[in-house]
Amino acid sequence: MSHRTGSFTALDMWSLFIHLRRLAVLGLTILPTLLALVLLLCSAAWVDAGAARQVDLPQAQMAFTGLDQARLAFPAVNAIYTPTFVPLYVGGSNDKTRSVAVGDVNGDGALDFIQAAGSQSMVYLNDGRGAFVARMPFSGAVARIAIGDLNGDGALDIVAGSDVTWETSKVLLNDGHGGFKPGVPLGTSGKAIGLVVGDMDGEGALDIILVKDTRESVLFLNDKQGGFGTGVVVGGATSSRAVGDLNGDGVLDIVQGADNNQSSFVYLNDGHGSFGTGTAFGGPTWTTSLAVGDMNGDNALDIIQGNSEGRMSVVYLNDGQGRFSPGALFGGRTQSIAVGDVNGDGTLDIIQGNYSEASVVYLNDGQGELGAGVPLGNAYQTTSIAIGDMNGDGTLDIVQGNEMQPCVIYLNDGNGGFGLSVRFSPSGSGTRNVVGDVDGDGLLDIIQNNASQPSLVF
């Protein structure tokens, strides 16, 4: 084996596992003993609280086909195992992917793949085992995509945000079998740069917030039949947005992130989908990512504002009435923010994806104060962060999407430490990742959006 370091390596383990499978085929009785040896060597090699390690898994090491066969499946012992992935290419080389979504669009219980592309957008139907065998075109040039049941028939519909300035964004209603009817226009023409769906007027139907290249947010209220009227502008220019019930009245409010050295704004909902002039918070900055979550345990949603251009990011604490005061500061150069309890203490922590700097994990003390950030790996050009339990140990791992560089999974040690990592894809362009179980084996898979390459499923 190559790349010897004087100890038993992950690649050594992989090769030994391949030989064990061959022995199993021959029916040799030595298999249990050898498998025990593998586990012992793995435990010695990988249980280490010291320096971070990264395992490269080149294509040549992925000898099996199919998502199920490609994963290492050993009994649980006191070691951390890295998931191994085989890529499944979705779409051709000319599919310039803009965004992706996953959801069961044909009602068979399997997650399908919806791809917004600059040429021909597609629905790829899942055969239930993670193979996307049927291609169904649903629109032309699409920049942003969102899915949800927009007409109350129990089937997922598509909101397709236009990728060109001379076309309108559209709503495409599902026929119940994964086919989509001709699109219903949303307002006037314009390129979409953001989409949010949610029940904004409390009437039990999903409404749409569309952000066009003018950076204005337009709210379209649902008539419960899948019609959306002309739309109403909410607030001014914005570069990011989030929704959540900020004042505890049971309806969704809107947070808009600052654009071009302006202030961010909170827009409280009157309960009928009207939002008034809004309340500014924070100083002039450029907010590239927003999240909402209860950071200090008072049952009110706080705002996590991720800023770029070297401006510090901020946690804004909610007084319970939708009024916000600045709290903890953390790093700048943000491209993506995710929140989740990564150390199992019952409070939300922050994962900050940075561009041209190492991404960082900030652990919450339970009061909304953040500990010193712990960098994740190298200074990648990170464009997205997703979190989920990738190796079945019950803790949240981190999936880091990087531009023009390999993407990385950081595996959680159970205490919010991420020393073990594995690269899982070749270099992409504008890579963004979504996680979901696409092959029904109970393990999270990765759906990867690449702007100038075919999309991938791992």
PDB file of N, CA and C in Angstrom, residues 218-315:
ATOM      1  N   VAL A 218     -40.754  40.730  -2.831  1.00  0.00           N
ATOM      2  CA  VAL A 218     -42.156  40.846  -3.220  1.00  0.00           C
ATOM      3  C   VAL A 218     -42.917  39.671  -2.619  1.00  0.00           C
ATOM      4  N   LEU A 219     -43.973  39.982  -1.854  1.00  0.00           N
ATOM      5  CA  LEU A 219     -44.783  38.966  -1.210  1.00  0.00           C
ATOM      6  C   LEU A 219     -46.014  38.670  -2.057  1.00  0.00           C
ATOM      7  N   PHE A 220     -46.193  37.381  -2.383  1.00  0.00           N
ATOM      8  CA  PHE A 220     -47.361  36.917  -3.125  1.00  0.00           C
ATOM      9  C   PHE A 220     -48.195  36.044  -2.195  1.00  0.00           C
ATOM     10  N   LEU A 221     -49.425  36.495  -1.901  1.00  0.00           N
ATOM     11  CA  LEU A 221     -50.309  35.746  -1.018  1.00  0.00           C
ATOM     12  C   LEU A 221     -51.119  34.730  -1.817  1.00  0.00           C
ATOM     13  N   ASN A 222     -51.226  33.539  -1.275  1.00  0.00           N
ATOM     14  CA  ASN A 222     -51.867  32.402  -1.929  1.00  0.00           C
ATOM     15  C   ASN A 222     -53.386  32.484  -1.770  1.00  0.00           C
ATOM     16  N   ASP A 223     -54.128  32.275  -2.853  1.00  0.00           N
ATOM     17  CA  ASP A 223     -55.588  32.257  -2.779  1.00  0.00           C
ATOM     18  C   ASP A 223     -56.136  30.878  -2.445  1.00  0.00           C
ATOM     19  N   LYS A 224     -55.253  29.943  -2.063  1.00  0.00           N
ATOM     20  CA  LYS A 224     -55.555  28.563  -1.686  1.00  0.00           C
ATOM     21  C   LYS A 224     -55.894  27.674  -2.891  1.00  0.00           C
ATOM     22  N   GLN A 225     -55.808  28.231  -4.069  1.00  0.00           N
ATOM     23  CA  GLN A 225     -56.013  27.440  -5.282  1.00  0.00           C
ATOM     24  C   GLN A 225     -54.738  27.399  -6.129  1.00  0.00           C
ATOM     25  N   GLY A 226     -53.654  27.971  -5.593  1.00  0.00           N
ATOM     26  CA  GLY A 226     -52.411  28.046  -6.354  1.00  0.00           C
ATOM     27  C   GLY A 226     -52.300  29.307  -7.189  1.00  0.00           C
ATOM     28  N   GLY A 227     -53.149  30.318  -6.928  1.00  0.00           N
ATOM     29  CA  GLY A 227     -53.036  31.623  -7.562  1.00  0.00           C
ATOM     30  C   GLY A 227     -52.450  32.627  -6.578  1.00  0.00           C
ATOM     31  N   PHE A 228     -51.719  33.639  -7.088  1.00  0.00           N
ATOM     32  CA  PHE A 228     -50.937  34.490  -6.192  1.00  0.00           C
ATOM     33  C   PHE A 228     -51.065  35.993  -6.450  1.00  0.00           C
ATOM     34  N   GLY A 229     -51.948  36.432  -7.297  1.00  0.00           N
ATOM     35  CA  GLY A 229     -52.158  37.860  -7.479  1.00  0.00           C
ATOM     36  C   GLY A 229     -50.941  38.587  -7.993  1.00  0.00           C
ATOM     37  N   THR A 230     -50.895  39.897  -7.715  1.00  0.00           N
ATOM     38  CA  THR A 230     -49.850  40.748  -8.290  1.00  0.00           C
ATOM     39  C   THR A 230     -48.641  40.930  -7.385  1.00  0.00           C
ATOM     40  N   GLY A 231     -48.771  40.692  -6.105  1.00  0.00           N
ATOM     41  CA  GLY A 231     -47.648  40.810  -5.193  1.00  0.00           C
ATOM     42  C   GLY A 231     -47.507  42.202  -4.600  1.00  0.00           C
ATOM     43  N   VAL A 232     -46.912  42.276  -3.382  1.00  0.00           N
ATOM     44  CA  VAL A 232     -46.702  43.524  -2.660  1.00  0.00           C
ATOM     45  C   VAL A 232     -45.242  43.585  -2.221  1.00  0.00           C
ATOM     46  N   VAL A 233     -44.577  44.699  -2.471  1.00  0.00           N
ATOM     47  CA  VAL A 233     -43.185  44.885  -2.070  1.00  0.00           C
ATOM     48  C   VAL A 233     -43.102  45.032  -0.550  1.00  0.00           C
ATOM     49  N   VAL A 234     -42.166  44.313   0.062  1.00  0.00           N
ATOM     50  CA  VAL A 234     -41.903  44.408   1.495  1.00  0.00           C
ATOM     51  C   VAL A 234     -40.480  44.921   1.687  1.00  0.00           C
ATOM     52  N   GLY A 235     -40.350  46.119   2.250  1.00  0.00           N
ATOM     53  CA  GLY A 235     -39.045  46.663   2.581  1.00  0.00           C
ATOM     54  C   GLY A 235     -38.245  47.110   1.375  1.00  0.00           C
ATOM     55  N   GLY A 236     -36.954  47.344   1.627  1.00  0.00           N
ATOM     56  CA  GLY A 236     -36.063  47.822   0.592  1.00  0.00           C
ATOM     57  C   GLY A 236     -35.119  46.746   0.117  1.00  0.00           C
ATOM     58  N   ALA A 237     -33.958  47.187  -0.384  1.00  0.00           N
ATOM     59  CA  ALA A 237     -32.983  46.257  -0.940  1.00  0.00           C
ATOM     60  C   ALA A 237     -32.441  45.329   0.145  1.00  0.00           C
ATOM     61  N   THR A 238     -32.304  44.044  -0.205  1.00  0.00           N
ATOM     62  CA  THR A 238     -31.822  43.055   0.752  1.00  0.00           C
ATOM     63  C   THR A 238     -30.925  42.041   0.049  1.00  0.00           C
ATOM     64  N   SER A 239     -29.947  41.525   0.785  1.00  0.00           N
ATOM     65  CA  SER A 239     -29.053  40.508   0.235  1.00  0.00           C
ATOM     66  C   SER A 239     -29.297  39.139   0.846  1.00  0.00           C
ATOM     67  N   SER A 240     -30.123  39.063   1.896  1.00  0.00           N
ATOM     68  CA  SER A 240     -30.441  37.785   2.541  1.00  0.00           C
ATOM     69  C   SER A 240     -31.725  37.971   3.325  1.00  0.00           C
ATOM     70  N   ARG A 241     -32.359  36.846   3.679  1.00  0.00           N
ATOM     71  CA  ARG A 241     -33.636  36.954   4.359  1.00  0.00           C
ATOM     72  C   ARG A 241     -33.913  35.672   5.157  1.00  0.00           C
ATOM     73  N   ALA A 242     -34.765  35.806   6.179  1.00  0.00           N
ATOM     74  CA  ALA A 242     -35.211  34.663   6.970  1.00  0.00           C
ATOM     75  C   ALA A 242     -36.608  34.978   7.482  1.00  0.00           C
ATOM     76  N   VAL A 243     -37.379  33.935   7.810  1.00  0.00           N
ATOM     77  CA  VAL A 243     -38.710  34.131   8.377  1.00  0.00           C
ATOM     78  C   VAL A 243     -38.829  33.316   9.652  1.00  0.00           C
ATOM     79  N   GLY A 244     -39.640  33.823  10.576  1.00  0.00           N
ATOM     80  CA  GLY A 244     -39.906  33.134  11.828  1.00  0.00           C
ATOM     81  C   GLY A 244     -40.825  33.989  12.676  1.00  0.00           C
ATOM     82  N   ASP A 245     -41.475  33.387  13.668  1.00  0.00           N
ATOM     83  CA  ASP A 245     -42.369  34.115  14.562  1.00  0.00           C
ATOM     84  C   ASP A 245     -41.519  34.805  15.626  1.00  0.00           C
ATOM     85  N   LEU A 246     -41.276  36.088  15.438  1.00  0.00           N
ATOM     86  CA  LEU A 246     -40.337  36.824  16.282  1.00  0.00           C
ATOM     87  C   LEU A 246     -40.976  37.435  17.521  1.00  0.00           C
ATOM     88  N   ASN A 247     -42.292  37.613  17.533  1.00  0.00           N
ATOM     89  CA  ASN A 247     -42.938  38.252  18.684  1.00  0.00           C
ATOM     90  C   ASN A 247     -43.991  37.372  19.343  1.00  0.00           C
ATOM     91  N   GLY A 248     -44.013  36.094  19.008  1.00  0.00           N
ATOM     92  CA  GLY A 248     -44.850  35.134  19.710  1.00  0.00           C
ATOM     93  C   GLY A 248     -46.333  35.245  19.457  1.00  0.00           C
ATOM     94  N   ASP A 249     -46.732  35.829  18.321  1.00  0.00           N
ATOM     95  CA  ASP A 249     -48.162  35.955  18.036  1.00  0.00           C
ATOM     96  C   ASP A 249     -48.681  34.861  17.110  1.00  0.00           C
ATOM     97  N   GLY A 250     -47.821  33.914  16.764  1.00  0.00           N
ATOM     98  CA  GLY A 250     -48.256  32.764  15.984  1.00  0.00           C
ATOM     99  C   GLY A 250     -48.200  32.930  14.483  1.00  0.00           C
ATOM    100  N   VAL A 251     -47.700  34.061  13.983  1.00  0.00           N
ATOM    101  CA  VAL A 251     -47.563  34.256  12.537  1.00  0.00           C
ATOM    102  C   VAL A 251     -46.108  34.576  12.207  1.00  0.00           C
ATOM    103  N   LEU A 252     -45.734  34.316  10.970  1.00  0.00           N
ATOM    104  CA  LEU A 252     -44.347  34.480  10.541  1.00  0.00           C
ATOM    105  C   LEU A 252     -44.020  35.947  10.258  1.00  0.00           C
ATOM    106  N   ASP A 253     -42.885  36.374  10.787  1.00  0.00           N
ATOM    107  CA  ASP A 253     -42.346  37.695  10.518  1.00  0.00           C
ATOM    108  C   ASP A 253     -41.163  37.556   9.562  1.00  0.00           C
ATOM    109  N   ILE A 254     -40.632  38.676   9.083  1.00  0.00           N
ATOM    110  CA  ILE A 254     -39.564  38.668   8.086  1.00  0.00           C
ATOM    111  C   ILE A 254     -38.352  39.415   8.627  1.00  0.00           C
ATOM    112  N   VAL A 255     -37.181  38.822   8.437  1.00  0.00           N
ATOM    113  CA  VAL A 255     -35.907  39.500   8.692  1.00  0.00           C
ATOM    114  C   VAL A 255     -35.211  39.667   7.348  1.00  0.00           C
ATOM    115  N   GLN A 256     -34.803  40.894   7.056  1.00  0.00           N
ATOM    116  CA  GLN A 256     -34.076  41.167   5.820  1.00  0.00           C
ATOM    117  C   GLN A 256     -32.664  41.636   6.152  1.00  0.00           C
ATOM    118  N   GLY A 257     -31.675  40.993   5.510  1.00  0.00           N
ATOM    119  CA  GLY A 257     -30.281  41.327   5.745  1.00  0.00           C
ATOM    120  C   GLY A 257     -29.836  42.548   4.969  1.00  0.00           C
ATOM    121  N   ALA A 258     -28.919  43.288   5.566  1.00  0.00           N
ATOM    122  CA  ALA A 258     -28.426  44.539   4.981  1.00  0.00           C
ATOM    123  C   ALA A 258     -27.770  44.298   3.630  1.00  0.00           C
ATOM    124  N   ASP A 259     -28.008  45.241   2.722  1.00  0.00           N
ATOM    125  CA  ASP A 259     -27.420  45.192   1.396  1.00  0.00           C
ATOM    126  C   ASP A 259     -26.610  46.470   1.165  1.00  0.00           C
ATOM    127  N   ASN A 260     -25.350  46.301   0.741  1.00  0.00           N
ATOM    128  CA  ASN A 260     -24.539  47.445   0.306  1.00  0.00           C
ATOM    129  C   ASN A 260     -24.433  48.528   1.376  1.00  0.00           C
ATOM    130  N   ASN A 261     -23.946  48.103   2.578  1.00  0.00           N
ATOM    131  CA  ASN A 261     -23.684  49.027   3.677  1.00  0.00           C
ATOM    132  C   ASN A 261     -24.918  49.772   4.166  1.00  0.00           C
ATOM    133  N   GLN A 262     -26.041  49.054   4.206  1.00  0.00           N
ATOM    134  CA  GLN A 262     -27.261  49.572   4.804  1.00  0.00           C
ATOM    135  C   GLN A 262     -27.517  48.822   6.114  1.00  0.00           C
ATOM    136  N   SER A 263     -28.622  49.155   6.771  1.00  0.00           N
ATOM    137  CA  SER A 263     -29.023  48.441   7.975  1.00  0.00           C
ATOM    138  C   SER A 263     -29.905  47.254   7.616  1.00  0.00           C
ATOM    139  N   SER A 264     -29.937  46.264   8.499  1.00  0.00           N
ATOM    140  CA  SER A 264     -30.887  45.170   8.382  1.00  0.00           C
ATOM    141  C   SER A 264     -32.215  45.600   9.008  1.00  0.00           C
ATOM    142  N   PHE A 265     -33.291  44.857   8.666  1.00  0.00           N
ATOM    143  CA  PHE A 265     -34.619  45.231   9.138  1.00  0.00           C
ATOM    144  C   PHE A 265     -35.404  44.007   9.607  1.00  0.00           C
ATOM    145  N   VAL A 266     -36.243  44.247  10.621  1.00  0.00           N
ATOM    146  CA  VAL A 266     -37.253  43.290  11.055  1.00  0.00           C
ATOM    147  C   VAL A 266     -38.616  43.838  10.669  1.00  0.00           C
ATOM    148  N   TYR A 267     -39.433  42.987  10.017  1.00  0.00           N
ATOM    149  CA  TYR A 267     -40.795  43.354   9.629  1.00  0.00           C
ATOM    150  C   TYR A 267     -41.765  42.434  10.362  1.00  0.00           C
ATOM    151  N   LEU A 268     -42.516  43.024  11.316  1.00  0.00           N
ATOM    152  CA  LEU A 268     -43.479  42.251  12.087  1.00  0.00           C
ATOM    153  C   LEU A 268     -44.807  42.162  11.338  1.00  0.00           C
ATOM    154  N   ASN A 269     -45.344  40.964  11.319  1.00  0.00           N
ATOM    155  CA  ASN A 269     -46.569  40.649  10.599  1.00  0.00           C
ATOM    156  C   ASN A 269     -47.787  41.081  11.425  1.00  0.00           C
ATOM    157  N   ASP A 270     -48.761  41.735  10.781  1.00  0.00           N
ATOM    158  CA  ASP A 270     -49.980  42.126  11.500  1.00  0.00           C
ATOM    159  C   ASP A 270     -50.971  40.975  11.630  1.00  0.00           C
ATOM    160  N   GLY A 271     -50.596  39.795  11.152  1.00  0.00           N
ATOM    161  CA  GLY A 271     -51.468  38.628  11.218  1.00  0.00           C
ATOM    162  C   GLY A 271     -52.230  38.366   9.949  1.00  0.00           C
ATOM    163  N   HIS A 272     -52.170  39.342   9.014  1.00  0.00           N
ATOM    164  CA  HIS A 272     -52.891  39.200   7.757  1.00  0.00           C
ATOM    165  C   HIS A 272     -51.963  39.341   6.542  1.00  0.00           C
ATOM    166  N   GLY A 273     -50.651  39.284   6.798  1.00  0.00           N
ATOM    167  CA  GLY A 273     -49.700  39.359   5.693  1.00  0.00           C
ATOM    168  C   GLY A 273     -49.297  40.759   5.319  1.00  0.00           C
ATOM    169  N   SER A 274     -49.506  41.730   6.209  1.00  0.00           N
ATOM    170  CA  SER A 274     -49.011  43.098   6.004  1.00  0.00           C
ATOM    171  C   SER A 274     -47.888  43.366   7.002  1.00  0.00           C
ATOM    172  N   PHE A 275     -46.880  44.168   6.580  1.00  0.00           N
ATOM    173  CA  PHE A 275     -45.654  44.252   7.363  1.00  0.00           C
ATOM    174  C   PHE A 275     -45.181  45.673   7.683  1.00  0.00           C
ATOM    175  N   GLY A 276     -45.834  46.686   7.226  1.00  0.00           N
ATOM    176  CA  GLY A 276     -45.463  48.044   7.584  1.00  0.00           C
ATOM    177  C   GLY A 276     -44.075  48.424   7.121  1.00  0.00           C
ATOM    178  N   THR A 277     -43.487  49.406   7.808  1.00  0.00           N
ATOM    179  CA  THR A 277     -42.199  49.965   7.380  1.00  0.00           C
ATOM    180  C   THR A 277     -41.000  49.237   7.961  1.00  0.00           C
ATOM    181  N   GLY A 278     -41.180  48.461   9.000  1.00  0.00           N
ATOM    182  CA  GLY A 278     -40.084  47.695   9.569  1.00  0.00           C
ATOM    183  C   GLY A 278     -39.257  48.487  10.558  1.00  0.00           C
ATOM    184  N   THR A 279     -38.426  47.768  11.309  1.00  0.00           N
ATOM    185  CA  THR A 279     -37.545  48.355  12.318  1.00  0.00           C
ATOM    186  C   THR A 279     -36.109  47.961  12.008  1.00  0.00           C
ATOM    187  N   ALA A 280     -35.244  48.962  11.890  1.00  0.00           N
ATOM    188  CA  ALA A 280     -33.840  48.706  11.566  1.00  0.00           C
ATOM    189  C   ALA A 280     -33.103  48.133  12.772  1.00  0.00           C
ATOM    190  N   PHE A 281     -32.126  47.287  12.510  1.00  0.00           N
ATOM    191  CA  PHE A 281     -31.209  46.850  13.563  1.00  0.00           C
ATOM    192  C   PHE A 281     -29.819  46.722  12.969  1.00  0.00           C
ATOM    193  N   GLY A 282     -28.818  46.966  13.798  1.00  0.00           N
ATOM    194  CA  GLY A 282     -27.433  46.857  13.350  1.00  0.00           C
ATOM    195  C   GLY A 282     -26.989  48.054  12.538  1.00  0.00           C
ATOM    196  N   GLY A 283     -25.687  48.198  12.414  1.00  0.00           N
ATOM    197  CA  GLY A 283     -25.132  49.296  11.647  1.00  0.00           C
ATOM    198  C   GLY A 283     -24.975  48.937  10.186  1.00  0.00           C
ATOM    199  N   PRO A 284     -24.427  49.867   9.403  1.00  0.00           N
ATOM    200  CA  PRO A 284     -24.206  49.614   7.976  1.00  0.00           C
ATOM    201  C   PRO A 284     -23.275  48.420   7.770  1.00  0.00           C
ATOM    202  N   THR A 285     -23.707  47.483   6.972  1.00  0.00           N
ATOM    203  CA  THR A 285     -22.900  46.304   6.690  1.00  0.00           C
ATOM    204  C   THR A 285     -23.448  45.630   5.439  1.00  0.00           C
ATOM    205  N   TRP A 286     -22.877  44.466   5.120  1.00  0.00           N
ATOM    206  CA  TRP A 286     -23.353  43.640   4.016  1.00  0.00           C
ATOM    207  C   TRP A 286     -23.613  42.251   4.585  1.00  0.00           C
ATOM    208  N   THR A 287     -24.877  41.929   4.772  1.00  0.00           N
ATOM    209  CA  THR A 287     -25.250  40.667   5.411  1.00  0.00           C
ATOM    210  C   THR A 287     -25.473  39.603   4.346  1.00  0.00           C
ATOM    211  N   THR A 288     -24.643  38.589   4.370  1.00  0.00           N
ATOM    212  CA  THR A 288     -24.697  37.550   3.344  1.00  0.00           C
ATOM    213  C   THR A 288     -25.502  36.326   3.775  1.00  0.00           C
ATOM    214  N   SER A 289     -25.736  36.169   5.081  1.00  0.00           N
ATOM    215  CA  SER A 289     -26.474  35.004   5.555  1.00  0.00           C
ATOM    216  C   SER A 289     -27.185  35.349   6.854  1.00  0.00           C
ATOM    217  N   LEU A 290     -28.427  34.861   6.993  1.00  0.00           N
ATOM    218  CA  LEU A 290     -29.217  35.078   8.198  1.00  0.00           C
ATOM    219  C   LEU A 290     -29.775  33.753   8.687  1.00  0.00           C
ATOM    220  N   ALA A 291     -29.875  33.623  10.005  1.00  0.00           N
ATOM    221  CA  ALA A 291     -30.564  32.483  10.608  1.00  0.00           C
ATOM    222  C   ALA A 291     -31.310  32.987  11.829  1.00  0.00           C
ATOM    223  N   VAL A 292     -32.370  32.275  12.203  1.00  0.00           N
ATOM    224  CA  VAL A 292     -33.092  32.600  13.438  1.00  0.00           C
ATOM    225  C   VAL A 292     -33.137  31.354  14.303  1.00  0.00           C
ATOM    226  N   GLY A 293     -33.028  31.558  15.608  1.00  0.00           N
ATOM    227  CA  GLY A 293     -33.061  30.452  16.559  1.00  0.00           C
ATOM    228  C   GLY A 293     -32.964  30.991  17.967  1.00  0.00           C
ATOM    229  N   ASP A 294     -33.409  30.204  18.931  1.00  0.00           N
ATOM    230  CA  ASP A 294     -33.363  30.627  20.333  1.00  0.00           C
ATOM    231  C   ASP A 294     -31.956  30.373  20.879  1.00  0.00           C
ATOM    232  N   MET A 295     -31.175  31.425  20.987  1.00  0.00           N
ATOM    233  CA  MET A 295     -29.776  31.281  21.384  1.00  0.00           C
ATOM    234  C   MET A 295     -29.565  31.350  22.896  1.00  0.00           C
ATOM    235  N   ASN A 296     -30.532  31.886  23.649  1.00  0.00           N
ATOM    236  CA  ASN A 296     -30.325  32.060  25.089  1.00  0.00           C
ATOM    237  C   ASN A 296     -31.388  31.382  25.947  1.00  0.00           C
ATOM    238  N   GLY A 297     -32.188  30.508  25.359  1.00  0.00           N
ATOM    239  CA  GLY A 297     -33.095  29.679  26.129  1.00  0.00           C
ATOM    240  C   GLY A 297     -34.302  30.372  26.708  1.00  0.00           C
ATOM    241  N   ASP A 298     -34.718  31.511  26.150  1.00  0.00           N
ATOM    242  CA  ASP A 298     -35.890  32.215  26.669  1.00  0.00           C
ATOM    243  C   ASP A 298     -37.135  31.976  25.822  1.00  0.00           C
ATOM    244  N   ASN A 299     -37.056  31.039  24.881  1.00  0.00           N
ATOM    245  CA  ASN A 299     -38.174  30.649  24.011  1.00  0.00           C
ATOM    246  C   ASN A 299     -38.570  31.732  23.017  1.00  0.00           C
ATOM    247  N   ALA A 300     -37.688  32.674  22.762  1.00  0.00           N
ATOM    248  CA  ALA A 300     -37.909  33.677  21.722  1.00  0.00           C
ATOM    249  C   ALA A 300     -36.820  33.534  20.673  1.00  0.00           C
ATOM    250  N   LEU A 301     -37.202  33.702  19.407  1.00  0.00           N
ATOM    251  CA  LEU A 301     -36.240  33.540  18.317  1.00  0.00           C
ATOM    252  C   LEU A 301     -35.304  34.750  18.239  1.00  0.00           C
ATOM    253  N   ASP A 302     -34.021  34.470  18.296  1.00  0.00           N
ATOM    254  CA  ASP A 302     -32.991  35.486  18.119  1.00  0.00           C
ATOM    255  C   ASP A 302     -32.531  35.481  16.665  1.00  0.00           C
ATOM    256  N   ILE A 303     -31.740  36.476  16.296  1.00  0.00           N
ATOM    257  CA  ILE A 303     -31.252  36.607  14.921  1.00  0.00           C
ATOM    258  C   ILE A 303     -29.739  36.428  14.903  1.00  0.00           C
ATOM    259  N   ILE A 304     -29.279  35.545  14.018  1.00  0.00           N
ATOM    260  CA  ILE A 304     -27.844  35.378  13.798  1.00  0.00           C
ATOM    261  C   ILE A 304     -27.536  36.011  12.448  1.00  0.00           C
ATOM    262  N   GLN A 305     -26.769  37.088  12.493  1.00  0.00           N
ATOM    263  CA  GLN A 305     -26.484  37.894  11.304  1.00  0.00           C
ATOM    264  C   GLN A 305     -25.053  37.631  10.847  1.00  0.00           C
ATOM    265  N   GLY A 306     -24.911  36.981   9.696  1.00  0.00           N
ATOM    266  CA  GLY A 306     -23.593  36.703   9.146  1.00  0.00           C
ATOM    267  C   GLY A 306     -23.187  37.774   8.155  1.00  0.00           C
ATOM    268  N   ASN A 307     -22.118  38.490   8.453  1.00  0.00           N
ATOM    269  CA  ASN A 307     -21.688  39.622   7.639  1.00  0.00           C
ATOM    270  C   ASN A 307     -20.383  39.323   6.915  1.00  0.00           C
ATOM    271  N   SER A 308     -20.192  39.994   5.792  1.00  0.00           N
ATOM    272  CA  SER A 308     -18.971  39.834   5.004  1.00  0.00           C
ATOM    273  C   SER A 308     -18.239  41.172   4.923  1.00  0.00           C
ATOM    274  N   GLU A 309     -17.309  41.262   3.968  1.00  0.00           N
ATOM    275  CA  GLU A 309     -16.516  42.475   3.768  1.00  0.00           C
ATOM    276  C   GLU A 309     -15.753  42.864   5.030  1.00  0.00           C
ATOM    277  N   GLY A 310     -15.388  41.854   5.841  1.00  0.00           N
ATOM    278  CA  GLY A 310     -14.589  42.120   7.025  1.00  0.00           C
ATOM    279  C   GLY A 310     -15.358  42.656   8.213  1.00  0.00           C
ATOM    280  N   ARG A 311     -16.682  42.828   8.099  1.00  0.00           N
ATOM    281  CA  ARG A 311     -17.497  43.305   9.222  1.00  0.00           C
ATOM    282  C   ARG A 311     -17.819  42.136  10.152  1.00  0.00           C
ATOM    283  N   MET A 312     -17.794  42.388  11.465  1.00  0.00           N
ATOM    284  CA  MET A 312     -18.084  41.333  12.422  1.00  0.00           C
ATOM    285  C   MET A 312     -19.534  40.877  12.298  1.00  0.00           C
ATOM    286  N   SER A 313     -19.742  39.580  12.450  1.00  0.00           N
ATOM    287  CA  SER A 313     -21.080  39.024  12.520  1.00  0.00           C
ATOM    288  C   SER A 313     -21.603  39.160  13.948  1.00  0.00           C
ATOM    289  N   VAL A 314     -22.947  39.123  14.103  1.00  0.00           N
ATOM    290  CA  VAL A 314     -23.554  39.471  15.384  1.00  0.00           C
ATOM    291  C   VAL A 314     -24.729  38.554  15.688  1.00  0.00           C
ATOM    292  N   VAL A 315     -24.880  38.188  16.975  1.00  0.00           N
ATOM    293  CA  VAL A 315     -26.105  37.589  17.488  1.00  0.00           C
ATOM    294  C   VAL A 315     -26.947  38.703  18.103  1.00  0.00           C
TER     295      VAL A 315
END
